[in-house]
Amino acid sequence: MKKAFITCIAIVCTVAGLQSQNVVWQPENIKALTSEWTGERTSDGRPKVSDKLLERLKALSMEEIWGTLRRNGYNNQFENFASPFENGWEILHPDEVMSGRVVTAQFMPFRKDFDAYVQQQAEKEGTKTPVTNYAPIIKLMDGDVYVADSYGKMVDGTLIGDNLGNAIYKAGKRGVIFNGSVRDVEGLSQIEGFNAWIRGSDPSAIKEMMIESVNGPIRIGRVTVLPGDVVLAKTTGVSFIPAHLVQKVVISGEFTALRDEFNRFCMRTNKYEYVNEAFVVDDEVFEKDFKEWLDKYPNLPMPKSELDAFLKEREEQRNNR
């Protein structure tokens, strides 16, 4: 009898969970989804990676980021934009780099009964106005990037024009990444500081589309994106970094860049003999010389205390191998 009672409770909880499926994901659900993050959060529950880390991230290469993510078991966090004609991506201002905290939106082809459910569910969640393509924009805060999957729709699939572009930039001071299209490209390109990674553009207005969720998991190309991820967008593509790994990605990338610079210094100054693409020098001597070079390095990209902690951890890992 006790077992049957427990089973009944489980069924009730499952049904309750289905009935409370999020349209606009609630803070407690976002916290559960991003539970490995232990730092500050935004009011809507997303991880709030610091502005300083967002700025430091912009100096890193995709290769430096990719390596750390792979070592930590995240193998599908990069979408390649390097061949836009092959992959169908365009960048509004290709020479500008963008980083920020992610707000997500999932669009779908309009279906009357499903949209009615979405609107009813959103009202139960406390949304006071109909859920439209403006719903993700009102969630944006300073430092946010609006990321949406609109299934690559071009004609009648334009998520924003220059009016909404201005609203997005005013709120987030960043831009957008859309698996879909925009309109009013000339107007968007004139918004100072705004940038967009998109599938293309079309003069038509949005039509026969609906929002399925805001701040839930979405897919951009080969990447699964969660709300509160940190994105780095460059001409070569975009990387979506889990919030709990951003600190490690940044310090590891900065260290790798310094290490590469020291290698170039050694080659330029003939500090060591170079044979078969390798320096002829004892590892301990090389590490000692590298640390001395770091001690004299002007304007380190990271705080010295952070670098010292990283070097200590690295040394401990080397000794434990």
Tab-separated table of C-alpha atoms in Angstrom:
chain	number	residue	atom	x	y	z
A	1	MET	CA	0.000	0.000	0.000
A	2	LYS	CA	2.874	2.352	0.850
A	3	LYS	CA	4.519	1.646	-2.533
A	4	ALA	CA	1.266	2.460	-4.360
A	5	PHE	CA	0.968	5.733	-2.439
A	6	ILE	CA	4.526	6.755	-3.408
A	7	THR	CA	3.814	5.877	-7.054
A	8	CYS	CA	0.672	8.019	-6.961
A	9	ILE	CA	2.620	10.966	-5.549
A	10	ALA	CA	5.221	10.570	-8.334
A	11	ILE	CA	2.496	10.643	-11.011
A	12	VAL	CA	0.930	13.761	-9.487
A	13	CYS	CA	4.323	15.508	-9.391
A	14	THR	CA	4.985	14.564	-13.025
A	15	VAL	CA	1.622	15.927	-14.169
A	16	ALA	CA	2.182	19.098	-12.153
A	17	GLY	CA	5.552	19.507	-13.826
A	18	LEU	CA	3.953	19.186	-17.269
A	19	GLN	CA	1.291	21.712	-16.374
A	20	SER	CA	3.918	24.224	-15.255
A	21	GLN	CA	6.043	24.011	-18.393
A	22	ASN	CA	7.698	27.384	-18.849
A	23	VAL	CA	7.124	29.800	-21.681
A	24	VAL	CA	9.153	32.493	-19.994
A	25	TRP	CA	11.480	30.380	-17.856
A	26	GLN	CA	11.268	31.293	-14.184
A	27	PRO	CA	14.306	32.079	-11.977
A	28	GLU	CA	14.096	28.823	-9.996
A	29	ASN	CA	14.099	26.778	-13.216
A	30	ILE	CA	17.025	28.706	-14.683
A	31	LYS	CA	18.949	28.242	-11.425
A	32	ALA	CA	18.334	24.480	-11.585
A	33	LEU	CA	19.373	24.407	-15.248
A	34	THR	CA	22.643	26.259	-14.489
A	35	SER	CA	23.327	24.754	-11.073
A	36	GLU	CA	27.118	24.531	-11.517
A	37	TRP	CA	27.297	28.331	-11.351
A	38	THR	CA	27.790	29.480	-7.739
A	39	GLY	CA	28.233	33.218	-8.217
A	40	GLU	CA	25.968	36.245	-8.576
A	41	ARG	CA	22.784	35.978	-10.643
A	42	THR	CA	20.542	38.435	-12.471
A	43	SER	CA	17.014	39.054	-11.225
A	44	ASP	CA	15.642	36.519	-13.746
A	45	GLY	CA	17.927	33.771	-12.406
A	46	ARG	CA	20.652	33.753	-15.053
A	47	PRO	CA	24.334	33.507	-14.033
A	48	LYS	CA	25.908	36.970	-13.964
A	49	VAL	CA	29.506	36.667	-15.121
A	50	SER	CA	31.384	39.888	-14.323
A	51	ASP	CA	31.811	42.684	-16.848
A	52	LYS	CA	35.596	42.486	-16.340
A	53	LEU	CA	35.668	38.863	-17.486
A	54	LEU	CA	33.463	39.716	-20.465
A	55	GLU	CA	35.973	42.370	-21.503
A	56	ARG	CA	39.022	40.138	-20.983
A	57	LEU	CA	37.374	37.393	-23.022
A	58	LYS	CA	37.325	39.595	-26.139
A	59	ALA	CA	41.118	39.418	-26.453
A	60	LEU	CA	41.192	35.613	-26.722
A	61	SER	CA	41.276	33.537	-29.883
A	62	MET	CA	38.706	30.839	-30.587
A	63	GLU	CA	41.479	28.225	-30.426
A	64	GLU	CA	42.404	29.286	-26.882
A	65	ILE	CA	38.759	29.032	-25.792
A	66	TRP	CA	38.106	25.772	-27.635
A	67	GLY	CA	41.002	23.982	-25.955
A	68	THR	CA	39.840	24.700	-22.407
A	69	LEU	CA	36.237	23.790	-23.185
A	70	ARG	CA	37.303	20.467	-24.719
A	71	ARG	CA	39.494	19.612	-21.735
A	72	ASN	CA	36.465	20.125	-19.506
A	73	GLY	CA	34.174	17.905	-21.574
A	74	TYR	CA	32.336	20.581	-23.597
A	75	ASN	CA	32.889	19.558	-27.206
A	76	ASN	CA	30.012	21.311	-29.007
A	77	GLN	CA	30.284	24.980	-28.065
A	78	PHE	CA	31.549	26.559	-31.315
A	79	GLU	CA	29.655	27.484	-34.479
A	80	ASN	CA	31.835	28.252	-37.492
A	81	PHE	CA	31.117	31.444	-39.479
A	82	ALA	CA	34.399	31.465	-41.407
A	83	SER	CA	32.739	30.460	-44.698
A	84	PRO	CA	29.543	32.531	-44.778
A	85	PHE	CA	28.450	31.395	-48.228
A	86	GLU	CA	28.765	27.750	-47.195
A	87	ASN	CA	27.276	28.115	-43.723
A	88	GLY	CA	24.818	30.896	-44.486
A	89	TRP	CA	25.936	33.424	-41.847
A	90	GLU	CA	26.398	37.177	-42.174
A	91	ILE	CA	27.898	39.691	-39.733
A	92	LEU	CA	26.732	43.285	-39.646
A	93	HIS	CA	30.154	44.655	-38.597
A	94	PRO	CA	32.724	41.870	-39.222
A	95	ASP	CA	35.659	43.789	-37.729
A	96	GLU	CA	34.006	44.203	-34.320
A	97	VAL	CA	34.126	41.663	-31.483
A	98	MET	CA	31.169	41.066	-29.171
A	99	SER	CA	30.933	39.316	-25.818
A	100	GLY	CA	28.065	39.178	-23.361
A	101	ARG	CA	25.622	37.208	-21.239
A	102	VAL	CA	22.989	35.312	-23.206
A	103	VAL	CA	19.221	35.784	-23.242
A	104	THR	CA	17.610	33.055	-25.361
A	105	ALA	CA	14.420	32.728	-27.408
A	106	GLN	CA	12.972	29.821	-29.366
A	107	PHE	CA	10.709	30.628	-32.334
A	108	MET	CA	8.541	28.133	-34.221
A	109	PRO	CA	6.184	28.185	-37.206
A	110	PHE	CA	2.807	29.535	-36.094
A	111	ARG	CA	0.244	26.954	-35.036
A	112	LYS	CA	-3.062	28.311	-33.717
A	113	ASP	CA	-3.764	25.812	-30.937
A	114	PHE	CA	-0.150	25.755	-29.700
A	115	ASP	CA	0.040	29.552	-29.666
A	116	ALA	CA	-3.192	29.671	-27.658
A	117	TYR	CA	-1.592	27.354	-25.099
A	118	VAL	CA	1.573	29.469	-25.007
A	119	GLN	CA	-0.407	32.643	-24.377
A	120	GLN	CA	-2.494	30.985	-21.647
A	121	GLN	CA	0.567	29.524	-19.963
A	122	ALA	CA	2.430	32.844	-20.123
A	123	GLU	CA	-0.539	34.558	-18.477
A	124	LYS	CA	-0.423	31.991	-15.642
A	125	GLU	CA	3.284	32.755	-15.238
A	126	GLY	CA	2.487	36.428	-14.732
A	127	THR	CA	3.069	37.800	-18.225
A	128	LYS	CA	0.651	40.701	-18.616
A	129	THR	CA	0.903	41.188	-22.389
A	130	PRO	CA	0.735	38.687	-25.300
A	131	VAL	CA	3.988	36.828	-25.991
A	132	THR	CA	5.376	38.253	-29.236
A	133	ASN	CA	8.822	38.797	-30.730
A	134	TYR	CA	9.192	41.634	-28.215
A	135	ALA	CA	9.047	39.244	-25.217
A	136	PRO	CA	12.797	38.418	-25.166
A	137	ILE	CA	13.772	42.059	-25.627
A	138	ILE	CA	12.121	43.224	-22.408
A	139	LYS	CA	14.290	40.671	-20.555
A	140	LEU	CA	17.560	42.263	-21.696
A	141	MET	CA	19.892	43.928	-19.186
A	142	ASP	CA	23.185	45.759	-19.597
A	143	GLY	CA	25.775	43.283	-20.896
A	144	ASP	CA	23.241	40.914	-22.488
A	145	VAL	CA	23.282	39.479	-26.012
A	146	TYR	CA	19.932	38.416	-27.502
A	147	VAL	CA	20.305	34.929	-29.036
A	148	ALA	CA	17.382	33.377	-30.922
A	149	ASP	CA	16.680	30.268	-32.944
A	150	SER	CA	14.115	31.104	-35.617
A	151	TYR	CA	14.908	27.954	-37.643
A	152	GLY	CA	16.660	29.897	-40.422
A	153	LYS	CA	13.497	31.483	-41.786
A	154	MET	CA	14.232	34.354	-44.184
A	155	VAL	CA	11.117	35.714	-45.952
A	156	ASP	CA	8.537	36.731	-43.310
A	157	GLY	CA	11.043	35.584	-40.674
A	158	THR	CA	12.661	38.891	-39.750
A	159	LEU	CA	12.846	38.989	-35.954
A	160	ILE	CA	13.788	42.675	-35.727
A	161	GLY	CA	14.158	45.874	-37.713
A	162	ASP	CA	15.969	49.053	-36.751
A	163	ASN	CA	13.329	50.118	-34.187
A	164	LEU	CA	13.717	46.912	-32.174
A	165	GLY	CA	17.449	47.055	-32.823
A	166	ASN	CA	17.581	50.385	-31.043
A	167	ALA	CA	15.569	48.934	-28.152
A	168	ILE	CA	17.941	45.963	-27.930
A	169	TYR	CA	21.034	48.144	-27.870
A	170	LYS	CA	19.525	50.545	-25.355
A	171	ALA	CA	18.864	47.641	-22.969
A	172	GLY	CA	21.888	45.403	-23.475
A	173	LYS	CA	24.562	47.610	-25.087
A	174	ARG	CA	25.463	44.662	-27.319
A	175	GLY	CA	23.601	43.055	-30.222
A	176	VAL	CA	22.051	39.820	-31.497
A	177	ILE	CA	22.852	36.337	-32.777
A	178	PHE	CA	19.967	34.896	-34.795
A	179	ASN	CA	19.529	31.604	-36.582
A	180	GLY	CA	17.226	33.628	-38.787
A	181	SER	CA	16.857	36.985	-40.490
A	182	VAL	CA	16.413	40.704	-39.844
A	183	ARG	CA	15.035	43.662	-41.810
A	184	ASP	CA	16.111	47.324	-42.115
A	185	VAL	CA	19.787	46.370	-42.335
A	186	GLU	CA	20.776	49.918	-43.305
A	187	GLY	CA	19.102	51.278	-40.184
A	188	LEU	CA	20.577	48.552	-37.975
A	189	SER	CA	24.072	49.240	-39.293
A	190	GLN	CA	23.756	52.873	-38.190
A	191	ILE	CA	23.132	52.006	-34.514
A	192	GLU	CA	26.500	52.819	-32.974
A	193	GLY	CA	27.830	49.861	-30.961
A	194	PHE	CA	25.159	47.415	-32.189
A	195	ASN	CA	26.224	44.260	-34.017
A	196	ALA	CA	24.446	41.221	-35.453
A	197	TRP	CA	25.405	37.672	-36.435
A	198	ILE	CA	22.497	36.513	-38.639
A	199	ARG	CA	21.516	34.122	-41.429
A	200	GLY	CA	20.594	37.025	-43.709
A	201	SER	CA	18.082	39.828	-44.264
A	202	ASP	CA	14.811	40.455	-46.046
A	203	PRO	CA	12.531	43.519	-46.404
A	204	SER	CA	9.454	41.540	-45.280
A	205	ALA	CA	7.984	41.752	-41.778
A	206	ILE	CA	7.665	38.840	-39.369
A	207	LYS	CA	4.680	36.638	-40.173
A	208	GLU	CA	3.326	33.170	-39.304
A	209	MET	CA	5.813	32.724	-36.445
A	210	MET	CA	5.406	32.313	-32.701
A	211	ILE	CA	7.527	32.239	-29.549
A	212	GLU	CA	7.800	28.819	-27.899
A	213	SER	CA	10.026	29.873	-24.969
A	214	VAL	CA	12.128	32.686	-23.548
A	215	ASN	CA	15.297	31.964	-21.539
A	216	GLY	CA	15.106	28.223	-22.129
A	217	PRO	CA	17.658	25.969	-23.880
A	218	ILE	CA	17.981	26.515	-27.643
A	219	ARG	CA	20.224	25.357	-30.492
A	220	ILE	CA	22.411	27.609	-32.641
A	221	GLY	CA	24.046	25.549	-35.377
A	222	ARG	CA	25.938	22.760	-33.627
A	223	VAL	CA	25.749	24.384	-30.183
A	224	THR	CA	23.294	23.894	-27.323
A	225	VAL	CA	22.869	27.305	-25.698
A	226	LEU	CA	21.590	27.951	-22.173
A	227	PRO	CA	20.416	31.260	-20.689
A	228	GLY	CA	23.309	32.922	-18.887
A	229	ASP	CA	25.964	31.359	-21.111
A	230	VAL	CA	28.662	33.807	-22.127
A	231	VAL	CA	29.122	34.272	-25.850
A	232	LEU	CA	32.203	35.430	-27.723
A	233	ALA	CA	31.409	36.416	-31.317
A	234	LYS	CA	34.126	37.091	-33.902
A	235	THR	CA	34.547	36.911	-37.666
A	236	THR	CA	35.467	33.222	-37.434
A	237	GLY	CA	32.375	32.230	-35.480
A	238	VAL	CA	30.778	32.216	-32.048
A	239	SER	CA	31.619	30.304	-28.868
A	240	PHE	CA	29.027	29.806	-26.144
A	241	ILE	CA	30.763	29.234	-22.802
A	242	PRO	CA	29.000	27.768	-19.753
A	243	ALA	CA	29.039	30.442	-17.073
A	244	HIS	CA	30.824	28.257	-14.520
A	245	LEU	CA	33.763	27.805	-16.921
A	246	VAL	CA	34.285	31.417	-18.014
A	247	GLN	CA	36.869	32.220	-15.325
A	248	LYS	CA	38.882	29.110	-16.219
A	249	VAL	CA	38.551	29.752	-19.956
A	250	VAL	CA	39.762	33.331	-19.617
A	251	ILE	CA	42.793	32.702	-17.391
A	252	SER	CA	43.793	29.612	-19.403
A	253	GLY	CA	43.486	31.510	-22.674
A	254	GLU	CA	45.454	34.480	-21.368
A	255	PHE	CA	48.172	32.154	-20.074
A	256	THR	CA	48.364	30.353	-23.422
A	257	ALA	CA	48.709	33.687	-25.224
A	258	LEU	CA	51.562	34.679	-22.891
A	259	ARG	CA	53.227	31.320	-23.376
A	260	ASP	CA	53.033	31.689	-27.162
A	261	GLU	CA	54.489	35.191	-26.895
A	262	PHE	CA	57.411	33.875	-24.836
A	263	ASN	CA	58.024	31.159	-27.436
A	264	ARG	CA	58.190	33.812	-30.158
A	265	PHE	CA	60.549	35.863	-27.989
A	266	CYS	CA	62.839	32.866	-27.593
A	267	MET	CA	62.873	32.226	-31.324
A	268	ARG	CA	63.453	35.892	-32.181
A	269	THR	CA	66.359	36.248	-29.730
A	270	ASN	CA	67.836	32.759	-30.366
A	271	LYS	CA	67.622	32.117	-26.629
A	272	TYR	CA	67.689	28.347	-27.169
A	273	GLU	CA	68.734	26.102	-30.019
A	274	TYR	CA	65.707	25.221	-32.161
A	275	VAL	CA	65.666	21.776	-33.791
A	276	ASN	CA	62.759	19.900	-35.409
A	277	GLU	CA	60.243	22.533	-34.348
A	278	ALA	CA	61.245	22.333	-30.682
A	279	PHE	CA	63.596	24.165	-28.317
A	280	VAL	CA	66.623	22.206	-27.127
A	281	VAL	CA	66.424	23.025	-23.412
A	282	ASP	CA	65.645	21.244	-20.160
A	283	ASP	CA	61.993	21.639	-19.083
A	284	GLU	CA	62.922	23.004	-15.666
A	285	VAL	CA	65.209	25.632	-17.208
A	286	PHE	CA	62.522	26.629	-19.700
A	287	GLU	CA	59.895	26.978	-16.933
A	288	LYS	CA	62.278	29.026	-14.765
A	289	ASP	CA	63.111	31.385	-17.656
A	290	PHE	CA	59.419	31.706	-18.535
A	291	LYS	CA	58.515	32.701	-14.965
A	292	GLU	CA	61.304	35.276	-14.894
A	293	TRP	CA	60.024	36.679	-18.188
A	294	LEU	CA	56.500	36.870	-16.732
A	295	ASP	CA	57.779	38.738	-13.667
A	296	LYS	CA	59.110	41.467	-15.956
A	297	TYR	CA	56.101	41.520	-18.309
A	298	PRO	CA	54.426	44.951	-18.470
A	299	ASN	CA	50.621	45.175	-18.206
A	300	LEU	CA	49.629	41.556	-17.655
A	301	PRO	CA	46.130	40.772	-18.983
A	302	MET	CA	45.140	39.313	-15.593
A	303	PRO	CA	45.761	40.347	-11.948
A	304	LYS	CA	49.163	39.082	-10.740
A	305	SER	CA	47.501	37.234	-7.857
A	306	GLU	CA	45.274	35.380	-10.313
A	307	LEU	CA	48.259	34.416	-12.453
A	308	ASP	CA	50.192	33.192	-9.393
A	309	ALA	CA	47.242	31.023	-8.327
A	310	PHE	CA	46.960	29.603	-11.839
A	311	LEU	CA	50.704	28.816	-11.986
A	312	LYS	CA	50.550	27.132	-8.575
A	313	GLU	CA	47.623	24.946	-9.647
A	314	ARG	CA	49.383	24.140	-12.919
A	315	GLU	CA	52.546	23.146	-11.076
A	316	GLU	CA	50.589	20.876	-8.726
A	317	GLN	CA	48.925	19.189	-11.693
A	318	ARG	CA	52.312	18.645	-13.359
A	319	ASN	CA	53.744	17.103	-10.170
A	320	ASN	CA	50.775	14.744	-9.791
A	321	ARG	CA	51.105	13.251	-13.255
